[in-house]
GROMACS .gro file of C-alpha atoms in nm:
model
  424
    1UNK     CA    1  -1.350   0.422  -4.544
    2UNK     CA    2  -1.361   0.189  -4.242
    3UNK     CA    3  -1.077  -0.002  -4.088
    4UNK     CA    4  -1.052  -0.357  -3.971
    5UNK     CA    5  -0.859  -0.666  -3.865
    6UNK     CA    6  -0.964  -1.007  -3.744
    7UNK     CA    7  -1.102  -0.916  -3.403
    8UNK     CA    8  -1.388  -1.026  -3.177
    9UNK     CA    9  -1.721  -0.852  -3.226
   10UNK     CA   10  -1.760  -0.495  -3.098
   11UNK     CA   11  -1.991  -0.605  -2.822
   12UNK     CA   12  -1.730  -0.857  -2.704
   13UNK     CA   13  -1.461  -0.587  -2.710
   14UNK     CA   14  -1.676  -0.349  -2.510
   15UNK     CA   15  -1.755  -0.621  -2.257
   16UNK     CA   16  -1.389  -0.713  -2.220
   17UNK     CA   17  -1.265  -0.357  -2.194
   18UNK     CA   18  -1.515  -0.259  -1.926
   19UNK     CA   19  -1.560  -0.585  -1.739
   20UNK     CA   20  -1.340  -0.472  -1.452
   21UNK     CA   21  -1.518  -0.140  -1.404
   22UNK     CA   22  -1.866  -0.290  -1.418
   23UNK     CA   23  -1.770  -0.594  -1.210
   24UNK     CA   24  -1.614  -0.358  -0.957
   25UNK     CA   25  -1.935  -0.161  -0.946
   26UNK     CA   26  -2.142  -0.483  -0.912
   27UNK     CA   27  -1.907  -0.635  -0.637
   28UNK     CA   28  -1.903  -0.314  -0.434
   29UNK     CA   29  -2.282  -0.305  -0.426
   30UNK     CA   30  -2.309  -0.669  -0.300
   31UNK     CA   31  -2.019  -0.704  -0.056
   32UNK     CA   32  -2.111  -0.417   0.173
   33UNK     CA   33  -2.436  -0.281   0.316
   34UNK     CA   34  -2.634  -0.087   0.056
   35UNK     CA   35  -2.481   0.243  -0.047
   36UNK     CA   36  -2.678   0.562  -0.054
   37UNK     CA   37  -2.879   0.603  -0.373
   38UNK     CA   38  -2.672   0.896  -0.492
   39UNK     CA   39  -2.347   0.700  -0.451
   40UNK     CA   40  -2.485   0.405  -0.647
   41UNK     CA   41  -2.616   0.637  -0.920
   42UNK     CA   42  -2.281   0.815  -0.944
   43UNK     CA   43  -2.094   0.485  -0.978
   44UNK     CA   44  -2.342   0.356  -1.238
   45UNK     CA   45  -2.320   0.679  -1.436
   46UNK     CA   46  -1.940   0.666  -1.431
   47UNK     CA   47  -1.942   0.308  -1.563
   48UNK     CA   48  -2.194   0.403  -1.835
   49UNK     CA   49  -1.979   0.699  -1.938
   50UNK     CA   50  -1.674   0.472  -1.958
   51UNK     CA   51  -1.864   0.232  -2.185
   52UNK     CA   52  -1.986   0.517  -2.404
   53UNK     CA   53  -1.628   0.637  -2.438
   54UNK     CA   54  -1.514   0.298  -2.566
   55UNK     CA   55  -1.813   0.271  -2.801
   56UNK     CA   56  -1.734   0.607  -2.954
   57UNK     CA   57  -1.364   0.524  -2.990
   58UNK     CA   58  -1.436   0.203  -3.177
   59UNK     CA   59  -1.617   0.400  -3.446
   60UNK     CA   60  -1.382   0.699  -3.446
   61UNK     CA   61  -1.071   0.486  -3.488
   62UNK     CA   62  -1.187   0.325  -3.812
   63UNK     CA   63  -0.913   0.388  -4.063
   64UNK     CA   64  -0.601   0.278  -3.875
   65UNK     CA   65  -0.448  -0.064  -3.814
   66UNK     CA   66  -0.676  -0.263  -3.584
   67UNK     CA   67  -0.403  -0.380  -3.345
   68UNK     CA   68  -0.285  -0.021  -3.310
   69UNK     CA   69  -0.640   0.099  -3.260
   70UNK     CA   70  -0.689  -0.165  -2.992
   71UNK     CA   71  -0.391  -0.034  -2.794
   72UNK     CA   72  -0.546   0.313  -2.795
   73UNK     CA   73  -0.890   0.178  -2.701
   74UNK     CA   74  -0.738  -0.025  -2.417
   75UNK     CA   75  -0.555   0.284  -2.291
   76UNK     CA   76  -0.867   0.498  -2.299
   77UNK     CA   77  -1.070   0.221  -2.138
   78UNK     CA   78  -0.822   0.191  -1.851
   79UNK     CA   79  -0.819   0.567  -1.804
   80UNK     CA   80  -1.199   0.566  -1.799
   81UNK     CA   81  -1.204   0.288  -1.537
   82UNK     CA   82  -0.967   0.466  -1.297
   83UNK     CA   83  -1.221   0.727  -1.173
   84UNK     CA   84  -1.480   0.448  -1.135
   85UNK     CA   85  -1.237   0.250  -0.921
   86UNK     CA   86  -1.141   0.569  -0.732
   87UNK     CA   87  -1.507   0.633  -0.650
   88UNK     CA   88  -1.550   0.270  -0.539
   89UNK     CA   89  -1.245   0.298  -0.312
   90UNK     CA   90  -1.365   0.625  -0.160
   91UNK     CA   91  -1.712   0.479  -0.103
   92UNK     CA   92  -1.567   0.169   0.065
   93UNK     CA   93  -1.339   0.386   0.278
   94UNK     CA   94  -1.633   0.604   0.383
   95UNK     CA   95  -1.826   0.291   0.483
   96UNK     CA   96  -1.528   0.168   0.685
   97UNK     CA   97  -1.502   0.503   0.865
   98UNK     CA   98  -1.875   0.497   0.940
   99UNK     CA   99  -1.867   0.140   1.072
  100UNK     CA  100  -1.558   0.217   1.281
  101UNK     CA  101  -1.735   0.512   1.440
  102UNK     CA  102  -2.041   0.298   1.509
  103UNK     CA  103  -1.821   0.032   1.669
  104UNK     CA  104  -1.640   0.291   1.884
  105UNK     CA  105  -1.973   0.436   2.000
  106UNK     CA  106  -2.108   0.094   2.095
  107UNK     CA  107  -1.785   0.002   2.274
  108UNK     CA  108  -1.814   0.326   2.471
  109UNK     CA  109  -2.172   0.243   2.567
  110UNK     CA  110  -2.063  -0.109   2.660
  111UNK     CA  111  -1.784   0.022   2.884
  112UNK     CA  112  -2.028   0.259   3.056
  113UNK     CA  113  -2.277  -0.026   3.104
  114UNK     CA  114  -2.008  -0.249   3.250
  115UNK     CA  115  -1.910   0.030   3.493
  116UNK     CA  116  -2.275   0.065   3.591
  117UNK     CA  117  -2.293  -0.311   3.640
  118UNK     CA  118  -1.994  -0.296   3.877
  119UNK     CA  119  -2.160  -0.023   4.082
  120UNK     CA  120  -2.486  -0.218   4.095
  121UNK     CA  121  -2.298  -0.529   4.207
  122UNK     CA  122  -2.142  -0.329   4.490
  123UNK     CA  123  -2.479  -0.185   4.590
  124UNK     CA  124  -2.636  -0.529   4.576
  125UNK     CA  125  -2.360  -0.675   4.794
  126UNK     CA  126  -2.414  -0.392   5.041
  127UNK     CA  127  -2.789  -0.448   5.036
  128UNK     CA  128  -2.732  -0.819   5.090
  129UNK     CA  129  -2.513  -0.744   5.396
  130UNK     CA  130  -2.776  -0.507   5.528
  131UNK     CA  131  -3.044  -0.768   5.466
  132UNK     CA  132  -2.842  -1.020   5.668
  133UNK     CA  133  -2.806  -0.767   5.954
  134UNK     CA  134  -3.180  -0.692   5.942
  135UNK     CA  135  -3.256  -1.065   5.941
  136UNK     CA  136  -3.045  -1.115   6.254
  137UNK     CA  137  -3.211  -0.815   6.427
  138UNK     CA  138  -3.555  -0.955   6.354
  139UNK     CA  139  -3.445  -1.297   6.476
  140UNK     CA  140  -3.320  -1.141   6.802
  141UNK     CA  141  -3.649  -0.956   6.842
  142UNK     CA  142  -3.848  -1.273   6.783
  143UNK     CA  143  -3.642  -1.472   7.034
  144UNK     CA  144  -3.675  -1.199   7.299
  145UNK     CA  145  -4.051  -1.174   7.252
  146UNK     CA  146  -4.070  -1.550   7.264
  147UNK     CA  147  -3.877  -1.557   7.596
  148UNK     CA  148  -4.097  -1.278   7.734
  149UNK     CA  149  -4.410  -1.461   7.629
  150UNK     CA  150  -4.492  -1.209   7.363
  151UNK     CA  151  -4.576  -0.949   7.631
  152UNK     CA  152  -4.654  -0.599   7.514
  153UNK     CA  153  -4.337  -0.391   7.572
  154UNK     CA  154  -4.549  -0.090   7.679
  155UNK     CA  155  -4.723  -0.286   7.950
  156UNK     CA  156  -4.391  -0.423   8.072
  157UNK     CA  157  -4.238  -0.077   8.093
  158UNK     CA  158  -4.535   0.082   8.274
  159UNK     CA  159  -4.587  -0.193   8.533
  160UNK     CA  160  -4.229  -0.270   8.610
  161UNK     CA  161  -4.126  -0.214   8.970
  162UNK     CA  162  -3.865   0.037   9.077
  163UNK     CA  163  -3.820   0.396   9.176
  164UNK     CA  164  -3.863   0.542   8.822
  165UNK     CA  165  -4.141   0.791   8.776
  166UNK     CA  166  -4.432   0.723   8.548
  167UNK     CA  167  -4.272   0.967   8.303
  168UNK     CA  168  -3.953   0.766   8.291
  169UNK     CA  169  -4.151   0.449   8.252
  170UNK     CA  170  -4.353   0.599   7.968
  171UNK     CA  171  -4.033   0.708   7.796
  172UNK     CA  172  -3.892   0.357   7.829
  173UNK     CA  173  -4.211   0.215   7.685
  174UNK     CA  174  -4.192   0.456   7.392
  175UNK     CA  175  -3.828   0.363   7.333
  176UNK     CA  176  -3.915  -0.003   7.330
  177UNK     CA  177  -4.186   0.055   7.073
  178UNK     CA  178  -3.954   0.271   6.862
  179UNK     CA  179  -3.682   0.010   6.865
  180UNK     CA  180  -3.920  -0.262   6.758
  181UNK     CA  181  -4.073  -0.041   6.485
  182UNK     CA  182  -3.731   0.070   6.358
  183UNK     CA  183  -3.613  -0.285   6.340
  184UNK     CA  184  -3.910  -0.384   6.127
  185UNK     CA  185  -3.892  -0.072   5.908
  186UNK     CA  186  -3.520  -0.119   5.849
  187UNK     CA  187  -3.581  -0.479   5.752
  188UNK     CA  188  -3.850  -0.374   5.504
  189UNK     CA  189  -3.631  -0.096   5.355
  190UNK     CA  190  -3.339  -0.331   5.313
  191UNK     CA  191  -3.561  -0.588   5.144
  192UNK     CA  192  -3.700  -0.328   4.905
  193UNK     CA  193  -3.351  -0.198   4.824
  194UNK     CA  194  -3.230  -0.550   4.762
  195UNK     CA  195  -3.513  -0.616   4.516
  196UNK     CA  196  -3.448  -0.285   4.338
  197UNK     CA  197  -3.078  -0.358   4.298
  198UNK     CA  198  -3.152  -0.710   4.173
  199UNK     CA  199  -3.391  -0.569   3.912
  200UNK     CA  200  -3.131  -0.316   3.803
  201UNK     CA  201  -2.872  -0.592   3.784
  202UNK     CA  202  -3.096  -0.801   3.556
  203UNK     CA  203  -3.161  -0.500   3.332
  204UNK     CA  204  -2.794  -0.401   3.301
  205UNK     CA  205  -2.694  -0.763   3.238
  206UNK     CA  206  -2.944  -0.780   2.953
  207UNK     CA  207  -2.823  -0.445   2.814
  208UNK     CA  208  -2.460  -0.557   2.828
  209UNK     CA  209  -2.545  -0.876   2.637
  210UNK     CA  210  -2.726  -0.667   2.372
  211UNK     CA  211  -2.435  -0.422   2.346
  212UNK     CA  212  -2.183  -0.705   2.319
  213UNK     CA  213  -2.382  -0.850   2.028
  214UNK     CA  214  -2.402  -0.508   1.859
  215UNK     CA  215  -2.031  -0.447   1.918
  216UNK     CA  216  -1.941  -0.780   1.760
  217UNK     CA  217  -2.163  -0.706   1.459
  218UNK     CA  218  -2.023  -0.353   1.418
  219UNK     CA  219  -1.670  -0.488   1.445
  220UNK     CA  220  -1.740  -0.751   1.177
  221UNK     CA  221  -1.898  -0.489   0.948
  222UNK     CA  222  -1.604  -0.254   1.001
  223UNK     CA  223  -1.362  -0.536   0.920
  224UNK     CA  224  -1.558  -0.624   0.604
  225UNK     CA  225  -1.559  -0.258   0.501
  226UNK     CA  226  -1.185  -0.235   0.561
  227UNK     CA  227  -1.124  -0.545   0.350
  228UNK     CA  228  -1.343  -0.398   0.075
  229UNK     CA  229  -1.156  -0.068   0.090
  230UNK     CA  230  -0.822  -0.251   0.073
  231UNK     CA  231  -0.949  -0.452  -0.225
  232UNK     CA  232  -1.066  -0.138  -0.405
  233UNK     CA  233  -0.734   0.032  -0.337
  234UNK     CA  234  -0.549  -0.267  -0.483
  235UNK     CA  235  -0.779  -0.261  -0.786
  236UNK     CA  236  -0.723   0.113  -0.828
  237UNK     CA  237  -0.346   0.077  -0.808
  238UNK     CA  238  -0.352  -0.214  -1.053
  239UNK     CA  239  -0.552  -0.006  -1.301
  240UNK     CA  240  -0.305   0.278  -1.270
  241UNK     CA  241  -0.015   0.039  -1.325
  242UNK     CA  242  -0.187  -0.113  -1.630
  243UNK     CA  243  -0.265   0.235  -1.765
  244UNK     CA  244   0.097   0.339  -1.728
  245UNK     CA  245   0.214   0.026  -1.911
  246UNK     CA  246  -0.047   0.076  -2.186
  247UNK     CA  247   0.051   0.442  -2.216
  248UNK     CA  248   0.412   0.337  -2.272
  249UNK     CA  249   0.298   0.083  -2.533
  250UNK     CA  250   0.089   0.347  -2.708
  251UNK     CA  251   0.370   0.603  -2.699
  252UNK     CA  252   0.600   0.351  -2.869
  253UNK     CA  253   0.348   0.279  -3.148
  254UNK     CA  254   0.147   0.596  -3.205
  255UNK     CA  255   0.390   0.707  -3.473
  256UNK     CA  256   0.239   0.434  -3.690
  257UNK     CA  257  -0.102   0.605  -3.690
  258UNK     CA  258  -0.017   0.837  -3.976
  259UNK     CA  259   0.125   0.547  -4.178
  260UNK     CA  260  -0.202   0.356  -4.132
  261UNK     CA  261  -0.406   0.658  -4.234
  262UNK     CA  262  -0.181   0.718  -4.534
  263UNK     CA  263  -0.235   0.357  -4.644
  264UNK     CA  264  -0.611   0.391  -4.596
  265UNK     CA  265  -0.609   0.711  -4.799
  266UNK     CA  266  -0.411   0.546  -5.078
  267UNK     CA  267  -0.658   0.254  -5.087
  268UNK     CA  268  -0.945   0.499  -5.090
  269UNK     CA  269  -0.804   0.699  -5.378
  270UNK     CA  270  -0.732   0.385  -5.582
  271UNK     CA  271  -1.083   0.248  -5.528
  272UNK     CA  272  -1.238   0.587  -5.597
  273UNK     CA  273  -1.059   0.604  -5.931
  274UNK     CA  274  -1.177   0.256  -6.027
  275UNK     CA  275  -1.535   0.334  -5.928
  276UNK     CA  276  -1.531   0.668  -6.107
  277UNK     CA  277  -1.430   0.489  -6.426
  278UNK     CA  278  -1.723   0.251  -6.386
  279UNK     CA  279  -1.959   0.544  -6.329
  280UNK     CA  280  -1.834   0.708  -6.643
  281UNK     CA  281  -1.894   0.388  -6.838
  282UNK     CA  282  -2.246   0.361  -6.694
  283UNK     CA  283  -2.336   0.712  -6.802
  284UNK     CA  284  -2.190   0.649  -7.145
  285UNK     CA  285  -2.384   0.323  -7.197
  286UNK     CA  286  -2.708   0.432  -7.030
  287UNK     CA  287  -2.745   0.082  -6.878
  288UNK     CA  288  -3.004   0.053  -6.600
  289UNK     CA  289  -3.062  -0.254  -6.385
  290UNK     CA  290  -3.286  -0.126  -6.109
  291UNK     CA  291  -3.552   0.135  -6.040
  292UNK     CA  292  -3.501   0.415  -5.791
  293UNK     CA  293  -3.739   0.240  -5.552
  294UNK     CA  294  -3.577  -0.101  -5.586
  295UNK     CA  295  -3.330  -0.084  -5.296
  296UNK     CA  296  -3.349  -0.295  -4.981
  297UNK     CA  297  -3.141  -0.329  -4.663
  298UNK     CA  298  -2.808  -0.512  -4.697
  299UNK     CA  299  -2.889  -0.702  -4.374
  300UNK     CA  300  -3.184  -0.914  -4.267
  301UNK     CA  301  -3.170  -0.765  -3.918
  302UNK     CA  302  -3.276  -0.415  -3.813
  303UNK     CA  303  -3.016  -0.156  -3.909
  304UNK     CA  304  -2.819  -0.016  -3.616
  305UNK     CA  305  -2.579   0.255  -3.731
  306UNK     CA  306  -2.258   0.259  -3.529
  307UNK     CA  307  -2.083   0.525  -3.737
  308UNK     CA  308  -2.269   0.738  -3.992
  309UNK     CA  309  -2.156   0.876  -4.325
  310UNK     CA  310  -1.970   1.207  -4.320
  311UNK     CA  311  -1.714   1.385  -4.105
  312UNK     CA  312  -1.618   1.249  -3.765
  313UNK     CA  313  -1.359   1.335  -3.502
  314UNK     CA  314  -1.039   1.132  -3.494
  315UNK     CA  315  -0.936   1.095  -3.126
  316UNK     CA  316  -0.568   1.033  -3.201
  317UNK     CA  317  -0.507   1.306  -3.455
  318UNK     CA  318  -0.752   1.549  -3.299
  319UNK     CA  319  -0.897   1.644  -3.638
  320UNK     CA  320  -1.214   1.578  -3.836
  321UNK     CA  321  -1.187   1.295  -4.091
  322UNK     CA  322  -1.432   1.188  -4.358
  323UNK     CA  323  -1.618   0.856  -4.342
  324UNK     CA  324  -1.721   0.733  -4.687
  325UNK     CA  325  -2.001   0.500  -4.580
  326UNK     CA  326  -2.228   0.387  -4.300
  327UNK     CA  327  -2.114   0.128  -4.045
  328UNK     CA  328  -2.388  -0.113  -3.941
  329UNK     CA  329  -2.373  -0.335  -3.633
  330UNK     CA  330  -2.381  -0.709  -3.703
  331UNK     CA  331  -2.213  -1.021  -3.572
  332UNK     CA  332  -1.945  -1.187  -3.779
  333UNK     CA  333  -2.105  -1.444  -4.009
  334UNK     CA  334  -2.425  -1.243  -4.064
  335UNK     CA  335  -2.533  -1.272  -4.430
  336UNK     CA  336  -2.480  -0.961  -4.643
  337UNK     CA  337  -2.729  -0.918  -4.928
  338UNK     CA  338  -2.732  -0.711  -5.245
  339UNK     CA  339  -2.941  -0.399  -5.192
  340UNK     CA  340  -3.050  -0.404  -5.557
  341UNK     CA  341  -2.992  -0.596  -5.879
  342UNK     CA  342  -2.677  -0.544  -6.081
  343UNK     CA  343  -2.345  -0.694  -6.187
  344UNK     CA  344  -2.065  -0.782  -5.948
  345UNK     CA  345  -1.788  -0.543  -6.039
  346UNK     CA  346  -1.520  -0.646  -5.790
  347UNK     CA  347  -1.448  -0.924  -5.541
  348UNK     CA  348  -1.118  -0.828  -5.383
  349UNK     CA  349  -0.936  -0.702  -5.072
  350UNK     CA  350  -0.693  -0.433  -4.959
  351UNK     CA  351  -0.530  -0.320  -4.635
  352UNK     CA  352  -0.803  -0.087  -4.514
  353UNK     CA  353  -1.125  -0.226  -4.666
  354UNK     CA  354  -1.031  -0.588  -4.604
  355UNK     CA  355  -1.239  -0.827  -4.815
  356UNK     CA  356  -1.497  -0.639  -5.018
  357UNK     CA  357  -1.756  -0.670  -5.296
  358UNK     CA  358  -1.870  -0.393  -5.534
  359UNK     CA  359  -2.200  -0.409  -5.723
  360UNK     CA  360  -2.263  -0.197  -6.035
  361UNK     CA  361  -2.633  -0.105  -6.055
  362UNK     CA  362  -2.598   0.104  -6.371
  363UNK     CA  363  -2.810   0.418  -6.399
  364UNK     CA  364  -3.069   0.473  -6.126
  365UNK     CA  365  -3.291   0.776  -6.181
  366UNK     CA  366  -3.035   0.910  -6.426
  367UNK     CA  367  -2.742   0.866  -6.185
  368UNK     CA  368  -2.471   0.604  -6.201
  369UNK     CA  369  -2.485   0.401  -5.877
  370UNK     CA  370  -2.239   0.150  -5.732
  371UNK     CA  371  -2.266  -0.005  -5.386
  372UNK     CA  372  -1.977  -0.143  -5.182
  373UNK     CA  373  -1.967  -0.391  -4.891
  374UNK     CA  374  -1.644  -0.389  -4.685
  375UNK     CA  375  -1.469  -0.596  -4.412
  376UNK     CA  376  -1.632  -0.926  -4.518
  377UNK     CA  377  -1.507  -1.251  -4.370
  378UNK     CA  378  -1.643  -1.452  -4.665
  379UNK     CA  379  -1.735  -1.361  -5.026
  380UNK     CA  380  -1.994  -1.574  -5.212
  381UNK     CA  381  -1.995  -1.409  -5.557
  382UNK     CA  382  -1.758  -1.370  -5.851
  383UNK     CA  383  -1.670  -1.073  -6.074
  384UNK     CA  384  -1.915  -1.032  -6.364
  385UNK     CA  385  -2.191  -1.232  -6.190
  386UNK     CA  386  -2.543  -1.088  -6.209
  387UNK     CA  387  -2.726  -1.063  -5.875
  388UNK     CA  388  -3.080  -0.976  -5.780
  389UNK     CA  389  -3.183  -0.767  -5.482
  390UNK     CA  390  -3.156  -0.989  -5.174
  391UNK     CA  391  -2.899  -1.232  -5.315
  392UNK     CA  392  -2.630  -1.329  -5.065
  393UNK     CA  393  -2.297  -1.162  -5.136
  394UNK     CA  394  -2.101  -1.292  -4.838
  395UNK     CA  395  -2.068  -1.263  -4.459
  396UNK     CA  396  -2.004  -0.980  -4.215
  397UNK     CA  397  -1.649  -0.984  -4.083
  398UNK     CA  398  -1.375  -0.766  -3.938
  399UNK     CA  399  -1.105  -0.780  -4.206
  400UNK     CA  400  -0.891  -0.482  -4.297
  401UNK     CA  401  -0.879  -0.177  -4.069
  402UNK     CA  402  -1.174  -0.257  -3.843
  403UNK     CA  403  -1.209  -0.266  -3.465
  404UNK     CA  404  -1.473  -0.538  -3.470
  405UNK     CA  405  -1.739  -0.719  -3.667
  406UNK     CA  406  -1.961  -0.487  -3.870
  407UNK     CA  407  -2.064  -0.400  -4.224
  408UNK     CA  408  -1.937  -0.085  -4.390
  409UNK     CA  409  -2.194  -0.007  -4.660
  410UNK     CA  410  -2.114   0.263  -4.916
  411UNK     CA  411  -2.287   0.418  -5.216
  412UNK     CA  412  -2.099   0.584  -5.502
  413UNK     CA  413  -2.314   0.811  -5.715
  414UNK     CA  414  -2.168   0.963  -6.028
  415UNK     CA  415  -1.816   0.899  -5.901
  416UNK     CA  416  -1.863   1.044  -5.551
  417UNK     CA  417  -1.954   0.889  -5.219
  418UNK     CA  418  -2.299   0.995  -5.098
  419UNK     CA  419  -2.520   0.928  -4.794
  420UNK     CA  420  -2.601   0.554  -4.817
  421UNK     CA  421  -2.910   0.575  -4.602
  422UNK     CA  422  -3.080   0.791  -4.866
  423UNK     CA  423  -3.104   0.478  -5.081
  424UNK     CA  424  -3.246   0.246  -4.815
   0.00000   0.00000   0.00000
């Protein structure tokens, strides 16, 4: 049989238990540059596995006190979130390391560019000095030629008076031409060098500005990644602290599990005896209220089975336990309807089943059939009342030993619980 207490719906419990893990995964993806696809997939898969763990626990823990079950679910949820948070922290740390390396590389390039700029500045200053010297040399040459009336230096050297031979005079003329040519060539070379250095200076200035911008961006990204890593580490440590506290809480209460299961078993045996007596009376009287094909769903919404009929693993005890019915997902307040016509046999409650209604359908295909509806938050019918298929019996709830809102639907055939879905 299922368990229950007044608790929020299962979907609300799942959302609350895993909000931190999923929000962590969502925040990590938005705060930093996009992660590699495999990292995002790994984080998403881890969060999905954590949610699946909680979903399974909520069904497996049916049969013990709901507040006790919630402690265990919270503990398992925290333990499931820790590896998700660990992965988020490691991913954020890896991003910080990457951004730090990028920043260091850019800073190195910037330092080299600044050194190159210093050398270019020196070369440009030297070229400027040389340009000034060349400018003065050209000015001196112009003034001399102006004073000499712009006379050809070769003619002057060859016609000048004196005792020098024509060879000496020719050499003097050649020297004069060389000097004038060298002066002009030097001036041109210096001018070209000056333009080259100026061009290089413009280029390195532009590169330095670009590197400074990249360095600032890389530094900001590294800082953001560091903050994210610090945040994830804090989150991870908080989860570990919460898990330790929840573990201590669970350790102090887990001894009550067997008491809860013993109570559930006692309720089950008492109800089974009552229902077996009704089955015996049905077979003795031969009363029949419905045909074998006259069964409908107990809910007006599509059936979603959260825990099927039969054996299931109990995560606390580590053993297989029987489940006497089928748990169907539904919000609290959802109308529960009679699956077939019959007489209301019981409108009552106990520790494990919570509020429940039993309907006696008499003989169906030669078998005595009773249906039960557990964990109701409201009951609309009274004992002895006749109901038709589809009549409202009450509302879905989470009373008794239940971990959230749902309907436990059971079928008792000839005194024994059978697969309910075979009748729907």
